[in-house]
Short mmCIF file of C-alpha atoms in Angstrom, two decimals:
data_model
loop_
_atom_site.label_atom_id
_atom_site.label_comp_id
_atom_site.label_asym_id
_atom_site.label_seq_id
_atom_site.Cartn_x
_atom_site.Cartn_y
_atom_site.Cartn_z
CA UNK A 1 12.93 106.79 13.80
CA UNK A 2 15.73 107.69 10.97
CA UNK A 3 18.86 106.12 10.68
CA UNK A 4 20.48 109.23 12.23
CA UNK A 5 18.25 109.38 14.84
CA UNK A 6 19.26 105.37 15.13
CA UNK A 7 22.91 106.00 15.36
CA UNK A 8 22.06 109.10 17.83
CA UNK A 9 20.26 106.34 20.20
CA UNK A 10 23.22 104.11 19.96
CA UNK A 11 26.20 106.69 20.14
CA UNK A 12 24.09 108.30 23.20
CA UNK A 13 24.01 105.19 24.91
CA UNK A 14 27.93 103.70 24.81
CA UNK A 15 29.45 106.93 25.00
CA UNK A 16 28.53 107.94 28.20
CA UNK A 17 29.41 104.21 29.40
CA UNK A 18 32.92 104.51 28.04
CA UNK A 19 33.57 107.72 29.63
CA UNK A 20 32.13 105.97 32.60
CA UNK A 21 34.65 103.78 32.88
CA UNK A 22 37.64 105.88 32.35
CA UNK A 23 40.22 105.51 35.34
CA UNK A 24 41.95 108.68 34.92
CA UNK A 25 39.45 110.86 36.70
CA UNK A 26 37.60 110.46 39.68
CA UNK A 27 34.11 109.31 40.27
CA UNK A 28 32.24 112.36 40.60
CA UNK A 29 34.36 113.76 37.23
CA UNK A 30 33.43 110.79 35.27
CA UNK A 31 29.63 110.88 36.11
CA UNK A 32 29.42 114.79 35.05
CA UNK A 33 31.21 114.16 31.82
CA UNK A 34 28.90 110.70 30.83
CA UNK A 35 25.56 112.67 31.62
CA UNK A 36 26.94 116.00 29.50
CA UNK A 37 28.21 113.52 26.72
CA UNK A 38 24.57 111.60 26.83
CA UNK A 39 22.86 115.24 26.63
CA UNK A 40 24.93 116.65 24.10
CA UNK A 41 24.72 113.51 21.31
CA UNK A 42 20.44 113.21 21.79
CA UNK A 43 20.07 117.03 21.52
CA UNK A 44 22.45 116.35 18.22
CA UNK A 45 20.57 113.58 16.86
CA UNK A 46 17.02 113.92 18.70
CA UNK A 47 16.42 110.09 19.08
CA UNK A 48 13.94 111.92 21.44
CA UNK A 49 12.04 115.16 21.86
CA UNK A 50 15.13 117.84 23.32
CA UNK A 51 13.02 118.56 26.31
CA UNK A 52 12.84 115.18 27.35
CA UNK A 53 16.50 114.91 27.16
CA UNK A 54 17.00 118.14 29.46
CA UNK A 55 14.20 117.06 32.25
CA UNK A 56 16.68 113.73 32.34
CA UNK A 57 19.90 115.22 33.05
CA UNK A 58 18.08 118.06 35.36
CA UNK A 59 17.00 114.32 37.37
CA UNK A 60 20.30 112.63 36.96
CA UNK A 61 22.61 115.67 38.39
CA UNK A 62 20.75 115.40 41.50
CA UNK A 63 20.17 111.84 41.95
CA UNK A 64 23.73 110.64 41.03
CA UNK A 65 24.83 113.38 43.75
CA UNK A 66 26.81 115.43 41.06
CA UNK A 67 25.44 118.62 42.11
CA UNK A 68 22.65 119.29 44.74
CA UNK A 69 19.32 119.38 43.52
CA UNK A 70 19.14 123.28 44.32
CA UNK A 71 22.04 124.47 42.42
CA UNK A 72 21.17 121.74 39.52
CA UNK A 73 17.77 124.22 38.89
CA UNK A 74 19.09 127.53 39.91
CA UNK A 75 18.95 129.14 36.46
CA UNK A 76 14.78 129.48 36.65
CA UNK A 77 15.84 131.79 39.64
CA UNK A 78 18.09 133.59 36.85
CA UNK A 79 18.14 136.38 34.37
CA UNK A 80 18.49 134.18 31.47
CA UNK A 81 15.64 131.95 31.69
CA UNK A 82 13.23 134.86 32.25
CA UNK A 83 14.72 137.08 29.48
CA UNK A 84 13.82 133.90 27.35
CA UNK A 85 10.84 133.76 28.74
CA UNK A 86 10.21 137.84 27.82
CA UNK A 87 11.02 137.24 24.56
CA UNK A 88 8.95 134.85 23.89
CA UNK A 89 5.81 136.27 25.65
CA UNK A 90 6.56 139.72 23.44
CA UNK A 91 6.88 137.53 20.46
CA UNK A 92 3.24 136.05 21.00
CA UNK A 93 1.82 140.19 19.63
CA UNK A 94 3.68 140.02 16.06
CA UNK A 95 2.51 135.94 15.58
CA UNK A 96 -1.06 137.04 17.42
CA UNK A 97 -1.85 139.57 15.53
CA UNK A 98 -1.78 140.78 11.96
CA UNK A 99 1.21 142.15 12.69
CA UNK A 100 3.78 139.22 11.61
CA UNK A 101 1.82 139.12 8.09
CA UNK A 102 2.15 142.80 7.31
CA UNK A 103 5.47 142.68 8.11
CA UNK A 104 6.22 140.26 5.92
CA UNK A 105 4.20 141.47 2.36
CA UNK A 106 6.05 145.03 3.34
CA UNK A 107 9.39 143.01 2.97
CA UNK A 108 7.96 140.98 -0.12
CA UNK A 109 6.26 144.11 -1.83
CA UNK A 110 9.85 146.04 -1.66
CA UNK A 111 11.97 143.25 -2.40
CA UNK A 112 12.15 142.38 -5.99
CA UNK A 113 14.55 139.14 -6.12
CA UNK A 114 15.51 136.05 -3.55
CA UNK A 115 19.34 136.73 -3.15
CA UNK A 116 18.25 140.39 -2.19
CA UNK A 117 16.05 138.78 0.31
CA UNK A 118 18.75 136.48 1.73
CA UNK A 119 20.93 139.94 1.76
CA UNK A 120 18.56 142.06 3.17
CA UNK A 121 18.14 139.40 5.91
CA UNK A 122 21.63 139.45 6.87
CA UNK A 123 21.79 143.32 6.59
CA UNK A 124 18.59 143.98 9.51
CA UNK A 125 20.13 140.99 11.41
CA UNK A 126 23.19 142.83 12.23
CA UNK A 127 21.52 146.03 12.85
CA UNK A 128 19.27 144.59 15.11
CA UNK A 129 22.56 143.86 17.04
CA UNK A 130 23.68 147.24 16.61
CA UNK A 131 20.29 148.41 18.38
CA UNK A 132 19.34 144.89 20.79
CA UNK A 133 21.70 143.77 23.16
CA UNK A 134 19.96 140.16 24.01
CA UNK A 135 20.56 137.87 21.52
CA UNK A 136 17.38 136.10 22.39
CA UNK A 137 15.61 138.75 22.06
CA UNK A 138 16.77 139.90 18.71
CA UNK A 139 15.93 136.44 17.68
CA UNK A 140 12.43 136.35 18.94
CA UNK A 141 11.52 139.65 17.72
CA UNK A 142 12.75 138.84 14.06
CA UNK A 143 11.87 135.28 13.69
CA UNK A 144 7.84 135.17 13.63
CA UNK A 145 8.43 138.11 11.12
CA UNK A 146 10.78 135.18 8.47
CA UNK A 147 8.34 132.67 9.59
CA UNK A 148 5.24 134.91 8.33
CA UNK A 149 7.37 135.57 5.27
CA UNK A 150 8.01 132.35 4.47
CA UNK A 151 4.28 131.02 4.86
CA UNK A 152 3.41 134.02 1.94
CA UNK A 153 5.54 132.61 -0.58
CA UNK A 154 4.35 129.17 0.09
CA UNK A 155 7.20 127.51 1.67
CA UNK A 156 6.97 124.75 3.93
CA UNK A 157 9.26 123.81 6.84
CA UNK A 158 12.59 121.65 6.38
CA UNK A 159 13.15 123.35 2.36
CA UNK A 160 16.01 125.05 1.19
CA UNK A 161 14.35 128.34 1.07
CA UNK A 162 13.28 127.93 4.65
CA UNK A 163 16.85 126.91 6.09
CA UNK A 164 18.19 129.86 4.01
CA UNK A 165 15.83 132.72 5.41
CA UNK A 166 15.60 131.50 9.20
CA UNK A 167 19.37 130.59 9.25
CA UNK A 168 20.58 134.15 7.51
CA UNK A 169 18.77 135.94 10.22
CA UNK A 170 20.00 133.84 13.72
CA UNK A 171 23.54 133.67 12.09
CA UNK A 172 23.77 137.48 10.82
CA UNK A 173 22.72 138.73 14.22
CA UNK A 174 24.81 136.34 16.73
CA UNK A 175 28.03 135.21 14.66
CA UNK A 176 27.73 139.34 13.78
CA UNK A 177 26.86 140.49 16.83
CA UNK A 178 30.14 139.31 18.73
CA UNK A 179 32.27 142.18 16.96
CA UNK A 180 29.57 144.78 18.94
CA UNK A 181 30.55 145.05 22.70
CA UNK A 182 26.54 145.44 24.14
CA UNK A 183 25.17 142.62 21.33
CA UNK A 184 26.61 139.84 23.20
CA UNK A 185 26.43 138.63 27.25
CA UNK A 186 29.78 137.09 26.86
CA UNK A 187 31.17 140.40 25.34
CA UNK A 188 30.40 141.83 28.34
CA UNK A 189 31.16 138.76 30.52
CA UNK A 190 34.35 140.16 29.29
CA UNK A 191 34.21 143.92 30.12
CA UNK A 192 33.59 142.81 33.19
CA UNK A 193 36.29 140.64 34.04
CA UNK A 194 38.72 143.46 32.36
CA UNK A 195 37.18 145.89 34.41
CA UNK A 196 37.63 144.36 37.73
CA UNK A 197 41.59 144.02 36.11
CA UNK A 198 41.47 147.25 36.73
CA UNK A 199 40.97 148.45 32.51
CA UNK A 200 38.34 150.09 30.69
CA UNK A 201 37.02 149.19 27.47
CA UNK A 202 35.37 151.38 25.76
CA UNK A 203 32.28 150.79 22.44
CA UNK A 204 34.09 152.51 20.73
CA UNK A 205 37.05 150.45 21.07
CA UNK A 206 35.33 147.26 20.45
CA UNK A 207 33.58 148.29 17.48
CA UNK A 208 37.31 149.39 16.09
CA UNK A 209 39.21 146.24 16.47
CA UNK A 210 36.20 143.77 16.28
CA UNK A 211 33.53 144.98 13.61
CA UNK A 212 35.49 145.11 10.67
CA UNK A 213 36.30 141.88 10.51
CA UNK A 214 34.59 139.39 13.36
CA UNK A 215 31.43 141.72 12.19
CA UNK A 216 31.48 143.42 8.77
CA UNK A 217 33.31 140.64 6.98
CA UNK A 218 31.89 137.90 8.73
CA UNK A 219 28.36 138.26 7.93
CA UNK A 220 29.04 139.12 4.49
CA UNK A 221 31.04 135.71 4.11
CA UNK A 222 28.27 133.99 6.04
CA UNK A 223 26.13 135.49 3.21
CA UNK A 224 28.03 133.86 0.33
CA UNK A 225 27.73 130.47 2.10
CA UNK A 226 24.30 130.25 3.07
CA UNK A 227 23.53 131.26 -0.56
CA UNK A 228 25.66 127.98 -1.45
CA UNK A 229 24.48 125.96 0.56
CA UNK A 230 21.28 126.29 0.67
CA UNK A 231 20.89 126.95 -3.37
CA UNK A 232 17.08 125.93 -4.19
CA UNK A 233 16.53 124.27 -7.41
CA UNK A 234 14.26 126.95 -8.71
CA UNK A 235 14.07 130.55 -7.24
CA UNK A 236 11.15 131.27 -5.27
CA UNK A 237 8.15 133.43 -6.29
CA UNK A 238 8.53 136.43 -3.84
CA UNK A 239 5.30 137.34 -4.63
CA UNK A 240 2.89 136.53 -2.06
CA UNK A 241 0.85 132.85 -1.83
CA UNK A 242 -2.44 132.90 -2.89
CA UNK A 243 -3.71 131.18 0.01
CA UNK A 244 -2.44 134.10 2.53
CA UNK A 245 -4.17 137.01 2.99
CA UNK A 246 -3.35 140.08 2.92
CA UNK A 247 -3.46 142.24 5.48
CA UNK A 248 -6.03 145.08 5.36
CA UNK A 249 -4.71 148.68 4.58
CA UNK A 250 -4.99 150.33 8.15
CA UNK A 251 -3.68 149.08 11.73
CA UNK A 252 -5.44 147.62 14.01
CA UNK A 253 -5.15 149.20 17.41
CA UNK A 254 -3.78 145.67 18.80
CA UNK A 255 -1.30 145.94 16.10
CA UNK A 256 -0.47 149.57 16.82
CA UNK A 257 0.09 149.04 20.72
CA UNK A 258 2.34 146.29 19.60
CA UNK A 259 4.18 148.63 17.48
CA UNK A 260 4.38 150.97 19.91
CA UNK A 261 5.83 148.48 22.84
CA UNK A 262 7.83 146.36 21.02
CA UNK A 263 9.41 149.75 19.63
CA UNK A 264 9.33 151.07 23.29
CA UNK A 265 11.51 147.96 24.05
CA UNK A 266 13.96 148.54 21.28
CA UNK A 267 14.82 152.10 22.64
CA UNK A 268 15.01 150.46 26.38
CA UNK A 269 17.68 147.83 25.26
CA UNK A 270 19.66 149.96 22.86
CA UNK A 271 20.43 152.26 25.48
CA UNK A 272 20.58 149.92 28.51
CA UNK A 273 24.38 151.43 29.25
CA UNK A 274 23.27 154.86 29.94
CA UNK A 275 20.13 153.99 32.46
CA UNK A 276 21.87 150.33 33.53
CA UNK A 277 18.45 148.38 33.92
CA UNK A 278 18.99 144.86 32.73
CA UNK A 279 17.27 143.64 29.65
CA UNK A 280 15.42 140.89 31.41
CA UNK A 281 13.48 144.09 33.81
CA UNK A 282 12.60 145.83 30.72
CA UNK A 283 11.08 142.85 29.22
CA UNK A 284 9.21 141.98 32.13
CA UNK A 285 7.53 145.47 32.28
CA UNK A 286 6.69 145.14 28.24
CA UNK A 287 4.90 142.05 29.08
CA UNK A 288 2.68 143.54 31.68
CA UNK A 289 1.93 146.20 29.42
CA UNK A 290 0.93 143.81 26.42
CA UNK A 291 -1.33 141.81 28.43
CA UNK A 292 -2.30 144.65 30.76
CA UNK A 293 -6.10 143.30 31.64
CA UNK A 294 -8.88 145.86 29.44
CA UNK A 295 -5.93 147.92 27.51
CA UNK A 296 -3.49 145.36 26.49
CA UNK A 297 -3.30 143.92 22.93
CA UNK A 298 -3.35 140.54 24.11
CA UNK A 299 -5.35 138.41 26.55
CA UNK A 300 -3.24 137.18 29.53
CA UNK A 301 -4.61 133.11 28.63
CA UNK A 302 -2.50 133.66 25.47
CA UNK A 303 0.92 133.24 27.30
CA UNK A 304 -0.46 129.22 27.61
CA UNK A 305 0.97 129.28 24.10
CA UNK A 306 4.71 129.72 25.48
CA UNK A 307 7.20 127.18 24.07
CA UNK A 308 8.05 126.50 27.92
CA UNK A 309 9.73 123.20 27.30
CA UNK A 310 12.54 125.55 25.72
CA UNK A 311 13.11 127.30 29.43
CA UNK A 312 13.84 123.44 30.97
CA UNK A 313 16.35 122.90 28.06
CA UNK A 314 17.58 126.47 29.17
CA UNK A 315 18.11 125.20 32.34
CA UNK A 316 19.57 121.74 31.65
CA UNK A 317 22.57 123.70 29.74
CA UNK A 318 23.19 125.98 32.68
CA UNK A 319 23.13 122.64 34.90
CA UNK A 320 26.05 121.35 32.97
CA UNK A 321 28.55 124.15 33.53
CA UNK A 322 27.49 123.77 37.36
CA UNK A 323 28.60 120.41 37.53
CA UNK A 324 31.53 120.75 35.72
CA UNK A 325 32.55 123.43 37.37
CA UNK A 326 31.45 121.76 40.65
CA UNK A 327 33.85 118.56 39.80
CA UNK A 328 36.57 120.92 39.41
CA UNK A 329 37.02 119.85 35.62
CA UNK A 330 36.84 123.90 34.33
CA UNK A 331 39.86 124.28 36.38
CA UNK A 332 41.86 121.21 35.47
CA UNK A 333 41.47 121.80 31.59
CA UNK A 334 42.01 125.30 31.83
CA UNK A 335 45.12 124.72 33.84
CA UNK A 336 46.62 122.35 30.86
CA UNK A 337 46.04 125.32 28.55
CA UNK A 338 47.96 127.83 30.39
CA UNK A 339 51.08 125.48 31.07
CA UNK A 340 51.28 125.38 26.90
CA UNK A 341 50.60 129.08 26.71
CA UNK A 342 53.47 129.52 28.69
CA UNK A 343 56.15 127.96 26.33
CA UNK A 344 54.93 130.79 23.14
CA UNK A 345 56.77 133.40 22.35
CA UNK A 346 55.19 135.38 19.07
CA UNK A 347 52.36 137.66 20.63
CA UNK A 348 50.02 136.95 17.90
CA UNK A 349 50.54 133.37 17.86
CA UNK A 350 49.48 133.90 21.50
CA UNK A 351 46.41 135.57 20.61
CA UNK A 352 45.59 132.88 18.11
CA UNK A 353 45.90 129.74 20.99
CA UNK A 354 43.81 131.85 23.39
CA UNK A 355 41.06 132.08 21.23
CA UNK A 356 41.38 128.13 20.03
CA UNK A 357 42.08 127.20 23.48
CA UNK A 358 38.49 128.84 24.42
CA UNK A 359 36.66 127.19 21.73
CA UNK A 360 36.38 123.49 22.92
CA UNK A 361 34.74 125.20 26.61
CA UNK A 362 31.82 126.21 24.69
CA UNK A 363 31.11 122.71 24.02
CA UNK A 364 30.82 121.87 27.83
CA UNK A 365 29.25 124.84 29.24
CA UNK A 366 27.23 128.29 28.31
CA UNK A 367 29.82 130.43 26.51
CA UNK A 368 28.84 133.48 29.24
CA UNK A 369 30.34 131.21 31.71
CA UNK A 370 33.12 130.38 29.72
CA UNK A 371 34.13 134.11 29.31
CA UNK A 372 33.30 134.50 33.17
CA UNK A 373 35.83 131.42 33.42
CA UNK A 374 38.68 131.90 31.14
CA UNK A 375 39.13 135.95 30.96
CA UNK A 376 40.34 136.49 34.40
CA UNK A 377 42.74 133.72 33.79
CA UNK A 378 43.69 134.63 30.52
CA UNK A 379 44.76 138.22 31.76
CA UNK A 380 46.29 136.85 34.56
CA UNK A 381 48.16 135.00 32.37
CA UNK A 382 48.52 137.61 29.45
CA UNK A 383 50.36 140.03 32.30
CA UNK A 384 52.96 137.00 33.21
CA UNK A 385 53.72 136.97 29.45
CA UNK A 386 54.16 140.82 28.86
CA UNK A 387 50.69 140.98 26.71
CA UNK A 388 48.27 143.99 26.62
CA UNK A 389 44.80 143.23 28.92
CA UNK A 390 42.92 144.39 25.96
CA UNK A 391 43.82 141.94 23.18
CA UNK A 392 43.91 138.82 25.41
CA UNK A 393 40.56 139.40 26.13
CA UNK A 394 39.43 140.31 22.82
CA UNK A 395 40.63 137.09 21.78
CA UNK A 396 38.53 135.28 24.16
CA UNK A 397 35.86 136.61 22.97
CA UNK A 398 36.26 135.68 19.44
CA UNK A 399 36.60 132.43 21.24
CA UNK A 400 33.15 132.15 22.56
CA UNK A 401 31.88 133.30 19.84
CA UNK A 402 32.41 130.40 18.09
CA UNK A 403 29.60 127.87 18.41
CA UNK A 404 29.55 124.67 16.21
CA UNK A 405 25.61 122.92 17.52
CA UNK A 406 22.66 125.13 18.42
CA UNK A 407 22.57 123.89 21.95
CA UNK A 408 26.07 126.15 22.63
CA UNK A 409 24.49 129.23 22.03
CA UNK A 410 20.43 129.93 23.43
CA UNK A 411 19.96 132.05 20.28
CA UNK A 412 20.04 129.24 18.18
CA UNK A 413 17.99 127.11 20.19
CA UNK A 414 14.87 129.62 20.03
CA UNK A 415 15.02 129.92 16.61
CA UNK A 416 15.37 125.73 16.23
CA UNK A 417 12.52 125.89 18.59
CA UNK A 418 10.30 127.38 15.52
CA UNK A 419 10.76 124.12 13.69
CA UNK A 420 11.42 125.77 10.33
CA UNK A 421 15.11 124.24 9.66
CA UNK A 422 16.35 120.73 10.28
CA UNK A 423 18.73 120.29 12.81
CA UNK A 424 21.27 119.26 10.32
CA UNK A 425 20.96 122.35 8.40
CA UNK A 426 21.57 124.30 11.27
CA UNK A 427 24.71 122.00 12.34
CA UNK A 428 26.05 122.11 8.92
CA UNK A 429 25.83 125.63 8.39
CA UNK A 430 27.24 126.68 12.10
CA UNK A 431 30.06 124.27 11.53
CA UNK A 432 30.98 125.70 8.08
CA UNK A 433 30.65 129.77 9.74
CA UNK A 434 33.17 128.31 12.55
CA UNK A 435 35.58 126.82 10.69
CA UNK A 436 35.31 129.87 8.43
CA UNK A 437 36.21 131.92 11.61
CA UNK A 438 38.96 129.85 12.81
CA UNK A 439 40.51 128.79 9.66
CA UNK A 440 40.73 132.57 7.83
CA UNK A 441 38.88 135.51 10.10
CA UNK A 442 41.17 134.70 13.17
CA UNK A 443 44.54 135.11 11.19
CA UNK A 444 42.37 138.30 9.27
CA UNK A 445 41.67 139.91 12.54
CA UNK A 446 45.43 139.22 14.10
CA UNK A 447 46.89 140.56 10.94
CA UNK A 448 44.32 143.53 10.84
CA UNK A 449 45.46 144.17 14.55
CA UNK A 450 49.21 144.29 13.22
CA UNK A 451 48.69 146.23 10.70
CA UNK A 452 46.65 148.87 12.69
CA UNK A 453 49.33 149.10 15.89
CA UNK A 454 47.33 147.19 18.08
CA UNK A 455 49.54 144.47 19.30
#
């Protein structure tokens, strides 16, 4: 065990007691918080496997009598853990067949240098937003693709090379993906909660006061810093290992019904607003048809290599906002906010609190939730103070789209889940692309939104 793994055992262990013994909220209140605080510091410093961590908590929510043991594992009866799930069987026919490798030596044969590499990365990770709607699935799709990539040029888990490549694709596509109105469930967490306020929001719209800045600019600054912060020592030879073969010239036909679902799948999802079937049914059907018995790429044993610990972890996150929300402490916090809202008086300012006031919910439950949580109280709100419906809620979702640790944000956690960047480098470089957000493209975007008439 390291020494941060050390001080991960020993913070895990007296923080939760402390909060434990804090008189100024009730029993059930203090339990919830000590188990979330006790999850959230060994998924941090993984003194023990993650999974082990999550199949804990999904015990102690029960047994402690915080929530029942139904509701604690109600999200493997929801969309999310199965979309996971879909993504990750659909994955298994780029990494199972030669697919994944000739992906890769097309990228490495028509890119000539590594900072073109990292740039290209961040370039097909925010079209892939533009075109996917599930983050996950985005994700899942791309990564065995850098993973291939990286095994041809010879790099091995953990290096700088390897945190660079794996972390310019996840970032690119979520951190970009929250200026896009479809390439984001919280996004449209928030259409939701705007339409039942009786107001329409529009892509168009979203793209036009969002992609500019929370999208265009964002990536390209998230560019600059993974290129600084994950600087190798020497450049890499982009030219492929000589212990990876090459694929041969012509398809196979597994590859080519892979192609042809997977590509199937991308049409499906990038147009999921005109035919409304959720991503998680369209996934579902592309696995049947890649493991379809006699016709299907794959054979059906080959889902046995699912990384299903992941889907309990899934679950264990979705158990926390239950009990918080169970213990009433959602309401309570958000409460506090809205009382200080209440005493601003420059719009913009406004906009700015909303969206730092949403930020510290993401560390307690699924950022979905907190849009489903804080928009319809935020417009509420926003109408009592004479503010649009439309910015308000904009704001909010800048707000969740600000996650500092991969457990905040599924996305991240599949492609941790690869084991092909360190935890730290994942932490340091999420932390560094959300201060970057709050500190200089939140005042960008409300001064963008001045300057354009919007509020």
């Amino acid at each position: 065990m390291s020494k941060i793994q050390r001080l991960g055992l020993i913070l895990g262990l007296i923080f939760p007691l402390v909060i434990a013994c804090y008189p100024a909220l009730d029993l059930p209140a203090r339990l919830a918080l000590s188990v979330i605080a006790f999850a959230v510091i060994f998924w941090t410093f993984e003194p023990v496997p993650i999974p082990y961590t999550a199949i804990l908590i999904l015990g102690l929510f029960p047994l402690l009598k915080i929530i029942p043991f139904d509701l604690t594992f109600n999200a493997f009866s929801g969309k999310a853990v199965w979309l996971v799930f879909s993504g990750m069987a659909l994955s298994l026919g780029i990494t199972e067949t030669p697919l994944s490798a000739r992906l890769a030596h097309l990228v490495l044969d028509r890119i000539g240098t590594y900072n073109r590499l990292i740039l290209g990365l961040h370039v097909l990770g925010l079209v892939m937003a533009l075109l996917i709607p599930s983050g996950v699935v985005r994700v899942l799709i791309l990564m065995p693709m850098v993973v291939s990539l990286l095994k041809s040029i010879g790099e091995t888990p953990d290096s700088k090379v390897s945190a660079a490549l794996i972390l310019s694709t996840v970032c690119a596509t979520y951190y970009g993906g929250v200026g896009i109105l479809t390439a984001s469930v919280p996004n449209l967490v928030v259409m939701g909660a705007l339409e039942s306020h009786g107001f329409t929001v529009y892509w168009s719209q979203w793209i036009l006061y969002m992609f500019p800045v929370i999208g265009i600019l964002r990536v390209g600054f998230i560019y600059v810093l993974i290129r600084l912060i994950f600087r190798p020592q020497h450049m890499p030879n982009l030219k492929a290992h000589p212990n990876t073969a090459h694929p041969s010239e012509h398809l196979t036909d597994a590859e080519k019904k892979v192609l042809g679902i997977l590509l199937l799948g991308i049409a499906l999802w990038a147009t999921d607003v005109l035919h409304g079937v959720h991503p998680v049914f369209i996934g579902l059907v592309l696995i049947l048809l890649i493991y379809l018995p006699h016709w299907g790429p794959l054979p059906f044993d080959t889902l046995k290599k699912v990384n299903f610990p992941l889907l309990i972890y899934i679950a264990a996150v979705f158990a926390m906002g239950h009990a918080l929300d169970r213990v009433g402490l959602n309401a309570q916090i958000a409460s506090m906010f809205t009382a200080y809202l209440n005493t601003l008086t420059s719009p913009l300012t406004t906009l700015g609190v909303i969206t730092l006031l949403t930020v510290p919910f993401n560390f307690l439950m699924d950022t979905a939730a907190v849009a489903g949580v804080l928009t319809p109280l935020m417009l509420d709100l926003g109408t009592q103070l004479n503010l649009p419906p439309l910015p308000v809620a904009l704001s909010v979702a800048i707000g969740t789209g600000v996650v500092f640790l991969p457990y905040q944000s599924a996305p991240f956690v599949v492609a941790y889940s690869f084991r092909w960047a360190k935890m730290s480098q994942f932490i340091l470089a999420m932390t560094l692309i959300s201060l970057l957000t709050l500190l200089l493209l939140l005042p960008l975007t409300l001064l963008y939104w001045h300057t354009i008439g919007f509020v």
